[in-house]
């Protein structure tokens, strides 16, 4: 049978399948601009040696309306569940949604398709509170609506020509003009799916990348990014596009290199279009595609799958190299899922003598791998949003408290060579991570307050002048006179000055396990209280005069001026001083 309309051809194919008199049915299409026919549907009976099995997914986004089933999150979930069928026919989920022949073939699979509906209903029931049966009935209604629309989708054929000739931005203009808002998502999805139809994975990827390269509008880039992501989410694509991998670590490093825009030399056995994809990453963000690639890495890292056939030490070195590639200024690329995967793999790989690390040690090891406090903070915020982070919440909170204790200014948070606009972007990224974390509200407010304080001039909040202590006498010209037993400053107070001992002696004390303990006795010619001025943290100890004493006060403003000058004249020495102070504070806390 020949027909100028696809819908008629597909309807005839449906009838042939229903009669069950033929070994197979194939529908092909040839357009004026094509050099050869494309197979848009093929079903051969009796060729299935083993029944197809669904893939179990752990979660799904709730679809409130029919339009939601055409959006990327739902397509990815459904595509993963039905991966066996899609790979068998070289289809993306978007293509399946608009192919009535394949939808009917699915409906006739008396084991596979009911399993798909049951698992989908189970995932949806978790989100709605409805029973599994109620959601299954709902999904069956949705399936019939999708099938009905697939049978009447000839309009996407015309729009596909617009996409091929004029690009995604022109397509979006036409759809916005000719269709109402409720139809836009479905029509664009159908047009893109039709553009990918009838070819293998390499050609699908090439076409999607070509669309992305021509996209100038934000929406056009988002739509093309979504389709590249959906293509790369498939299982069969690894063999056809990447040529297969000798071991997981090779695959993971390749995904990272591509998403960082550094995959310049594409091996001959891989699709050359991966170089084009890497070039796209180098010039713009492809968040959906990056997420799919990072999810592949995270799933592998969090499993028991070996990195390679090499020795444990070689795998350890490979793992550390992969983590270095995954690090970004405010954490790890891939968010909470990737952070959890890194911690779990660190648990099994970084222990001595082949033994697993305790989970709290693994968390600390992951922190040590981060190059800056900003990256450590981002890792902890992401980890708090994971199952592992919530299970070991106390460890995460201890690490977070220790980190915040050592943050006084932006210099502490970011490396010294970071530019101002990079710091601003980093702070925004940290706030975004904070918003997605699972920290308690009071702790989240504390972190936000710390970030806010560091954006103030000199990294400090404005303060009002505090009245002089009743037990001290302020002498003129910066001199301070104390009698025996008077307290110069107390542990936990904000530091507003350092003190040079001109006469007398004083004792440095700290409360440990609820009891005051003497740490040192300071005499003439020595300085106390300087650490609080350098890193702007509360006093670490109490200083009390043992006898009548005289001190020279060095104000915060005076010392800050000297530190600012040092930062301009010798940034390395400035950073070294702040690092030493931070380590001294850490050493002091370790004695508690």
Coordinates of N, CA, C and O in Angstrom, one line a residue, residues 244-388:
X244 N 31.8 1.5 22.8 CA 32.0 0.6 24.0 C 33.3 1.1 24.7 O 34.1 1.8 24.2
X245 N 33.4 0.6 26.0 CA 34.5 1.0 26.8 C 35.2 -0.2 27.4 O 34.5 -1.2 27.7
X246 N 36.5 -0.2 27.6 CA 37.2 -1.3 28.1 C 36.9 -1.5 29.6 O 36.9 -2.6 30.1
X247 N 36.6 -0.4 30.3 CA 36.3 -0.5 31.7 C 35.5 0.8 32.1 O 35.5 1.8 31.4
X248 N 34.8 0.8 33.3 CA 34.0 1.9 33.7 C 34.8 3.2 33.8 O 34.3 4.3 33.5
X249 N 36.0 3.2 34.4 CA 36.7 4.4 34.7 C 37.0 5.1 33.3 O 37.0 6.4 33.3
X250 N 37.2 4.4 32.3 CA 37.5 5.0 31.0 C 36.2 5.7 30.5 O 36.3 6.8 30.0
X251 N 35.1 5.1 30.7 CA 33.8 5.7 30.3 C 33.6 7.0 31.1 O 33.2 8.0 30.6
X252 N 33.8 6.9 32.4 CA 33.5 8.0 33.3 C 34.4 9.2 33.0 O 33.9 10.4 33.0
X253 N 35.6 9.0 32.8 CA 36.6 10.1 32.4 C 36.2 10.7 31.1 O 36.3 11.9 30.9
X254 N 35.7 9.9 30.2 CA 35.3 10.4 28.9 C 34.1 11.3 29.0 O 34.0 12.4 28.4
X255 N 33.1 10.9 29.8 CA 31.9 11.7 30.1 C 32.3 13.1 30.7 O 31.8 14.1 30.3
X256 N 33.2 13.0 31.6 CA 33.7 14.3 32.3 C 34.4 15.2 31.3 O 34.1 16.4 31.2
X257 N 35.3 14.6 30.5 CA 36.0 15.4 29.5 C 35.1 16.0 28.5 O 35.3 17.2 28.1
X258 N 34.1 15.3 28.1 CA 33.1 15.9 27.1 C 32.4 17.1 27.8 O 32.3 18.2 27.2
X259 N 31.9 16.8 29.0 CA 31.0 17.9 29.6 C 31.9 19.1 30.0 O 31.3 20.1 30.3
X260 N 33.2 18.9 30.1 CA 34.0 20.1 30.4 C 34.5 20.8 29.2 O 35.3 21.8 29.2
X261 N 34.1 20.3 28.0 CA 34.5 20.9 26.7 C 35.9 20.7 26.3 O 36.5 21.5 25.6
X262 N 36.5 19.5 26.8 CA 37.9 19.3 26.5 C 38.2 18.0 25.7 O 39.3 17.6 25.5
X263 N 37.1 17.5 25.1 CA 37.2 16.2 24.3 C 37.6 16.6 22.9 O 36.8 16.5 21.9
X264 N 38.8 17.0 22.7 CA 39.3 17.5 21.4 C 39.7 16.4 20.4 O 39.5 16.5 19.2
X265 N 40.3 15.4 20.9 CA 40.8 14.3 20.1 C 39.9 13.1 20.3 O 40.0 12.3 21.2
X266 N 39.0 12.9 19.3 CA 38.0 11.8 19.4 C 38.6 10.6 18.7 O 39.0 10.6 17.6
X267 N 38.6 9.5 19.4 CA 39.1 8.2 18.8 C 38.3 7.9 17.6 O 37.1 8.2 17.5
X268 N 39.0 7.2 16.7 CA 38.3 6.9 15.4 C 37.1 5.9 15.6 O 36.2 5.9 14.7
X269 N 37.1 5.1 16.7 CA 36.0 4.2 16.9 C 34.8 4.8 17.5 O 33.8 4.2 17.6
X270 N 34.9 6.1 17.9 CA 33.8 6.8 18.4 C 33.2 7.7 17.4 O 33.8 8.0 16.3
X271 N 31.9 8.1 17.6 CA 31.3 9.1 16.7 C 32.0 10.4 16.7 O 32.3 11.0 17.8
X272 N 32.4 10.9 15.5 CA 33.1 12.2 15.5 C 32.2 13.4 16.0 O 32.7 14.4 16.4
X273 N 30.9 13.1 16.1 CA 30.0 14.2 16.6 C 30.2 14.4 18.1 O 29.7 15.4 18.6
X274 N 30.9 13.5 18.8 CA 31.2 13.8 20.2 C 32.1 15.0 20.4 O 32.1 15.7 21.4
X275 N 33.0 15.2 19.4 CA 33.8 16.4 19.4 C 33.0 17.6 19.2 O 33.3 18.7 19.9
X276 N 32.0 17.6 18.4 CA 31.0 18.7 18.2 C 30.3 19.0 19.5 O 30.1 20.1 19.9
X277 N 29.9 17.9 20.2 CA 29.2 18.0 21.5 C 30.1 18.7 22.5 O 29.7 19.6 23.3
X278 N 31.3 18.2 22.6 CA 32.3 18.8 23.5 C 32.5 20.3 23.2 O 32.6 21.1 24.1
X279 N 32.5 20.7 21.9 CA 32.7 22.1 21.6 C 31.5 22.9 22.0 O 31.6 24.1 22.4
X280 N 30.3 22.3 21.9 CA 29.1 23.0 22.4 C 29.2 23.2 23.9 O 28.9 24.3 24.4
X281 N 29.7 22.2 24.7 CA 29.9 22.4 26.1 C 30.9 23.5 26.4 O 30.7 24.2 27.4
X282 N 31.9 23.7 25.6 CA 32.9 24.7 25.8 C 32.3 26.1 25.7 O 32.9 27.0 26.3
X283 N 31.2 26.3 25.0 CA 30.7 27.6 24.7 C 29.4 27.9 25.4 O 29.0 29.0 25.4
X284 N 28.7 26.9 25.8 CA 27.4 27.1 26.5 C 27.1 26.0 27.5 O 27.7 24.9 27.4
X285 N 26.2 26.2 28.3 CA 25.8 25.2 29.3 C 24.7 24.3 28.7 O 23.8 24.8 28.1
X286 N 24.9 23.0 28.9 CA 23.8 22.0 28.4 C 23.5 21.2 29.7 O 23.9 20.1 29.9
X287 N 22.6 21.8 30.6 CA 22.4 21.2 31.9 C 21.8 19.9 31.9 O 22.2 19.0 32.7
X288 N 20.8 19.6 31.0 CA 20.2 18.3 30.9 C 21.2 17.2 30.4 O 21.2 16.1 31.0
X289 N 21.9 17.5 29.4 CA 22.9 16.6 28.9 C 24.0 16.3 29.9 O 24.4 15.2 30.2
X290 N 24.4 17.4 30.6 CA 25.4 17.2 31.7 C 24.9 16.3 32.8 O 25.6 15.4 33.3
X291 N 23.6 16.5 33.2 CA 23.0 15.7 34.2 C 23.0 14.3 33.9 O 23.3 13.4 34.7
X292 N 22.6 14.0 32.6 CA 22.5 12.6 32.2 C 23.9 11.9 32.3 O 24.1 10.8 32.7
X293 N 24.9 12.6 31.8 CA 26.3 12.1 31.8 C 26.8 11.9 33.2 O 27.4 10.8 33.6
X294 N 26.5 12.9 34.1 CA 26.9 12.7 35.5 C 26.2 11.7 36.2 O 26.7 11.0 37.1
X295 N 24.9 11.5 35.9 CA 24.1 10.4 36.5 C 24.7 9.0 36.2 O 24.7 8.1 37.0
X296 N 25.2 8.9 35.0 CA 25.9 7.6 34.6 C 27.1 7.4 35.5 O 27.3 6.2 36.0
X297 N 27.9 8.4 35.7 CA 29.0 8.3 36.6 C 28.6 7.9 38.0 O 29.1 7.0 38.7
X298 N 27.6 8.7 38.5 CA 27.2 8.5 39.9 C 26.6 7.1 40.1 O 26.9 6.5 41.2
X299 N 25.8 6.6 39.2 CA 25.3 5.2 39.3 C 26.4 4.2 39.4 O 26.4 3.3 40.2
X300 N 27.5 4.4 38.6 CA 28.6 3.5 38.6 C 29.4 3.6 39.9 O 29.7 2.5 40.5
X301 N 29.7 4.8 40.3 CA 30.5 5.0 41.5 C 29.8 4.4 42.8 O 30.5 3.9 43.7
X302 N 28.5 4.6 42.9 CA 27.8 4.2 44.1 C 27.5 2.7 44.1 O 27.0 2.2 45.1
X303 N 27.8 2.0 43.0 CA 27.6 0.6 42.9 C 28.8 -0.2 43.4 O 29.8 0.4 43.8
X304 N 28.8 -1.5 43.3 CA 29.9 -2.3 43.7 C 30.8 -2.7 42.5 O 31.7 -3.4 42.6
X305 N 30.4 -2.1 41.4 CA 31.1 -2.3 40.1 C 32.6 -1.9 40.2 O 32.9 -0.8 40.7
X306 N 33.5 -2.7 39.8 CA 34.9 -2.4 39.8 C 35.3 -1.3 38.8 O 34.7 -1.2 37.8
X307 N 36.2 -0.4 39.2 CA 36.6 0.7 38.3 C 37.2 0.1 37.0 O 37.1 0.6 35.9
X308 N 38.1 -0.9 37.2 CA 38.8 -1.5 36.1 C 39.3 -2.9 36.6 O 39.1 -3.3 37.7
X309 N 40.1 -3.5 35.7 CA 40.7 -4.8 36.1 C 42.1 -4.6 36.7 O 42.8 -5.6 36.9
X310 N 42.4 -3.4 36.9 CA 43.8 -3.1 37.5 C 43.8 -3.4 39.0 O 42.8 -3.8 39.6
X311 N 45.0 -3.1 39.6 CA 45.2 -3.4 41.0 C 44.4 -2.4 41.8 O 44.0 -1.3 41.3
X312 N 44.2 -2.7 43.1 CA 43.5 -1.7 44.0 C 44.2 -0.4 44.0 O 43.5 0.7 44.0
X313 N 45.5 -0.4 44.0 CA 46.2 0.9 44.1 C 46.0 1.7 42.8 O 45.8 2.9 42.8
X314 N 46.0 1.0 41.7 CA 45.8 1.7 40.4 C 44.4 2.3 40.3 O 44.1 3.4 39.8
X315 N 43.4 1.5 40.8 CA 42.0 2.0 40.9 C 41.9 3.2 41.8 O 41.1 4.1 41.5
X316 N 42.6 3.1 42.9 CA 42.6 4.3 43.8 C 43.1 5.5 43.2 O 42.5 6.6 43.3
X317 N 44.2 5.4 42.4 CA 44.8 6.6 41.7 C 43.8 7.1 40.7 O 43.6 8.3 40.5
X318 N 43.2 6.1 39.9 CA 42.2 6.5 38.9 C 41.0 7.2 39.5 O 40.5 8.2 39.0
X319 N 40.6 6.7 40.7 CA 39.4 7.3 41.4 C 39.8 8.8 41.8 O 39.0 9.7 41.6
X320 N 41.0 9.0 42.4 CA 41.4 10.3 42.8 C 41.5 11.3 41.6 O 41.1 12.4 41.7
X321 N 41.9 10.7 40.5 CA 42.0 11.6 39.3 C 40.6 11.9 38.8 O 40.4 13.1 38.3
X322 N 39.7 11.0 38.9 CA 38.3 11.3 38.5 C 37.7 12.3 39.4 O 37.0 13.3 38.9
X323 N 37.9 12.2 40.7 CA 37.3 13.2 41.6 C 37.9 14.6 41.3 O 37.2 15.6 41.3
X324 N 39.2 14.7 41.0 CA 39.8 16.0 40.7 C 39.1 16.6 39.4 O 38.9 17.8 39.4
X325 N 38.8 15.7 38.5 CA 38.1 16.2 37.3 C 36.6 16.7 37.6 O 36.1 17.5 36.9
X326 N 36.0 16.1 38.6 CA 34.6 16.4 38.9 C 34.5 17.7 39.8 O 33.4 18.2 40.0
X327 N 35.6 18.1 40.4 CA 35.6 19.3 41.3 C 35.3 20.6 40.5 O 35.9 20.8 39.5
X328 N 34.4 21.4 41.1 CA 34.1 22.7 40.6 C 34.3 23.7 41.8 O 34.5 23.2 42.9
X329 N 34.3 25.0 41.6 CA 34.7 25.9 42.6 C 33.9 25.8 43.9 O 34.4 26.0 45.0
X330 N 32.6 25.3 43.8 CA 31.8 25.2 45.0 C 31.3 23.8 45.3 O 30.2 23.6 45.9
X331 N 32.1 22.8 44.9 CA 31.7 21.4 45.3 C 32.1 20.5 44.2 O 33.2 20.5 43.6
X332 N 31.2 19.5 43.9 CA 31.4 18.5 42.9 C 30.3 18.6 41.9 O 29.1 18.7 42.2
X333 N 30.7 18.5 40.6 CA 29.7 18.5 39.5 C 28.8 17.3 39.7 O 29.2 16.1 40.0
X334 N 27.5 17.5 39.5 CA 26.6 16.4 39.6 C 25.7 16.4 40.8 O 24.8 15.7 41.0
X335 N 26.0 17.4 41.8 CA 25.2 17.6 42.9 C 25.1 16.5 43.9 O 26.1 15.7 44.0
X336 N 24.1 16.4 44.7 CA 24.0 15.5 45.8 C 24.2 14.0 45.4 O 24.9 13.3 46.2
X337 N 23.7 13.6 44.3 CA 23.8 12.2 43.9 C 25.3 11.8 43.7 O 25.8 10.8 44.1
X338 N 26.1 12.8 43.1 CA 27.5 12.5 42.8 C 28.3 12.6 44.1 O 29.2 11.8 44.3
X339 N 28.0 13.5 45.0 CA 28.7 13.6 46.2 C 28.5 12.4 47.0 O 29.5 11.8 47.6
X340 N 27.3 11.8 47.1 CA 27.1 10.6 47.8 C 27.9 9.5 47.2 O 28.4 8.6 47.9
X341 N 27.9 9.4 45.9 CA 28.6 8.3 45.2 C 30.1 8.4 45.5 O 30.8 7.4 45.7
X342 N 30.7 9.6 45.5 CA 32.1 9.8 45.8 C 32.4 9.3 47.2 O 33.4 8.6 47.4
X343 N 31.5 9.7 48.2 CA 31.8 9.3 49.6 C 31.7 7.7 49.7 O 32.6 7.1 50.3
X344 N 30.7 7.1 49.0 CA 30.6 5.7 49.1 C 31.8 4.9 48.4 O 32.3 3.9 48.9
X345 N 32.3 5.5 47.3 CA 33.4 4.9 46.7 C 34.7 5.1 47.5 O 35.6 4.3 47.6
X346 N 34.8 6.3 48.1 CA 36.0 6.6 49.0 C 36.0 5.6 50.2 O 37.0 5.1 50.6
X347 N 34.8 5.2 50.6 CA 34.7 4.3 51.7 C 35.3 2.9 51.4 O 36.0 2.3 52.2
X348 N 35.2 2.5 50.1 CA 35.7 1.2 49.7 C 37.1 1.2 49.2 O 37.8 0.2 49.1
X349 N 37.6 2.4 48.7 CA 38.8 2.5 48.0 C 40.0 3.1 48.8 O 41.1 2.8 48.5
X350 N 39.7 3.9 49.8 CA 40.7 4.7 50.4 C 41.2 4.2 51.7 O 42.0 4.8 52.4
X351 N 40.6 3.0 52.1 CA 41.1 2.4 53.4 C 42.4 1.7 53.2 O 42.8 1.4 52.1
X352 N 43.1 1.5 54.3 CA 44.4 0.8 54.3 C 44.2 -0.7 54.2 O 43.2 -1.3 54.8
X353 N 45.1 -1.4 53.5 CA 45.2 -2.8 53.5 C 43.9 -3.5 53.0 O 43.5 -4.5 53.4
X354 N 43.2 -2.8 52.1 CA 42.0 -3.3 51.4 C 40.8 -3.3 52.3 O 39.7 -3.8 51.9
X355 N 40.8 -2.6 53.4 CA 39.7 -2.6 54.3 C 38.8 -1.3 54.0 O 39.3 -0.3 53.6
X356 N 37.5 -1.5 54.3 CA 36.6 -0.3 54.1 C 36.9 0.7 55.2 O 37.2 0.3 56.3
X357 N 36.6 2.0 54.9 CA 36.7 3.0 55.9 C 35.4 3.1 56.6 O 34.3 2.8 56.0
X358 N 35.4 3.5 57.9 CA 34.1 3.9 58.5 C 33.5 5.1 57.8 O 34.3 5.9 57.2
X359 N 32.2 5.2 57.7 CA 31.6 6.2 56.9 C 32.0 7.6 57.3 O 32.1 8.5 56.4
X360 N 32.1 7.9 58.6 CA 32.5 9.2 59.0 C 33.9 9.6 58.5 O 34.2 10.7 58.2
X361 N 34.8 8.6 58.5 CA 36.1 8.8 58.0 C 36.1 9.0 56.5 O 36.8 9.8 55.9
X362 N 35.2 8.3 55.8 CA 35.1 8.4 54.3 C 34.6 9.8 54.0 O 35.0 10.5 53.0
X363 N 33.7 10.4 54.8 CA 33.2 11.8 54.6 C 34.3 12.7 54.8 O 34.5 13.7 54.0
X364 N 35.2 12.5 55.8 CA 36.3 13.4 56.0 C 37.3 13.3 54.9 O 37.9 14.3 54.5
X365 N 37.5 12.1 54.4 CA 38.4 11.9 53.3 C 37.9 12.6 52.1 O 38.7 13.3 51.3
X366 N 36.6 12.6 51.8 CA 36.1 13.3 50.7 C 36.3 14.8 50.8 O 36.6 15.5 49.9
X367 N 36.2 15.3 52.1 CA 36.5 16.7 52.3 C 37.9 17.1 52.1 O 38.2 18.1 51.5
X368 N 38.8 16.2 52.4 CA 40.2 16.5 52.2 C 40.6 16.6 50.8 O 41.6 17.3 50.4
X369 N 39.8 15.9 49.9 CA 40.1 16.0 48.5 C 39.7 17.3 47.8 O 40.1 17.6 46.7
X370 N 38.9 18.1 48.6 CA 38.5 19.4 48.0 C 39.6 20.4 48.2 O 40.2 20.5 49.2
X371 N 39.8 21.3 47.2 CA 40.9 22.2 47.2 C 40.6 23.5 48.0 O 41.6 24.3 48.2
X372 N 39.4 23.8 48.4 CA 39.1 25.0 49.0 C 38.0 24.8 50.0 O 37.2 23.8 50.0
X373 N 37.8 25.8 50.9 CA 36.7 25.8 51.9 C 35.4 25.9 51.2 O 34.4 25.3 51.6
X374 N 35.3 26.7 50.1 CA 34.1 26.8 49.3 C 33.6 25.4 48.8 O 32.4 25.1 48.8
X375 N 34.6 24.7 48.2 CA 34.2 23.4 47.7 C 33.8 22.4 48.8 O 32.9 21.6 48.7
X376 N 34.5 22.5 50.0 CA 34.1 21.7 51.1 C 32.7 22.0 51.6 O 31.9 21.1 51.9
X377 N 32.4 23.3 51.7 CA 31.0 23.7 52.1 C 30.0 23.2 51.1 O 28.9 22.7 51.5
X378 N 30.3 23.3 49.8 CA 29.3 22.8 48.8 C 29.1 21.3 48.9 O 28.0 20.8 48.8
X379 N 30.2 20.6 49.2 CA 30.1 19.1 49.4 C 29.2 18.8 50.6 O 28.3 17.9 50.5
X380 N 29.4 19.4 51.7 CA 28.6 19.2 52.9 C 27.1 19.5 52.7 O 26.2 18.8 53.1
X381 N 26.9 20.6 52.0 CA 25.5 21.0 51.7 C 24.8 20.0 50.9 O 23.6 19.6 51.1
X382 N 25.5 19.5 49.8 CA 24.9 18.5 48.9 C 24.7 17.2 49.7 O 23.7 16.5 49.5
X383 N 25.7 16.8 50.5 CA 25.6 15.5 51.2 C 24.5 15.5 52.2 O 23.8 14.5 52.4
X384 N 24.1 16.7 52.7 CA 23.0 16.7 53.7 C 21.7 16.4 53.0 O 20.7 16.0 53.7
X385 N 21.6 16.5 51.7 CA 20.4 16.2 50.9 C 20.3 14.8 50.5 O 19.4 14.4 49.7
X386 N 21.2 13.9 50.9 CA 21.2 12.5 50.4 C 20.8 11.6 51.6 O 20.8 12.0 52.7
X387 N 20.6 10.3 51.2 CA 20.2 9.3 52.2 C 21.4 9.1 53.2 O 21.2 9.0 54.4
X388 N 22.6 9.0 52.6 CA 23.8 8.8 53.4 C 24.0 10.0 54.4 O 24.3 9.8 55.6

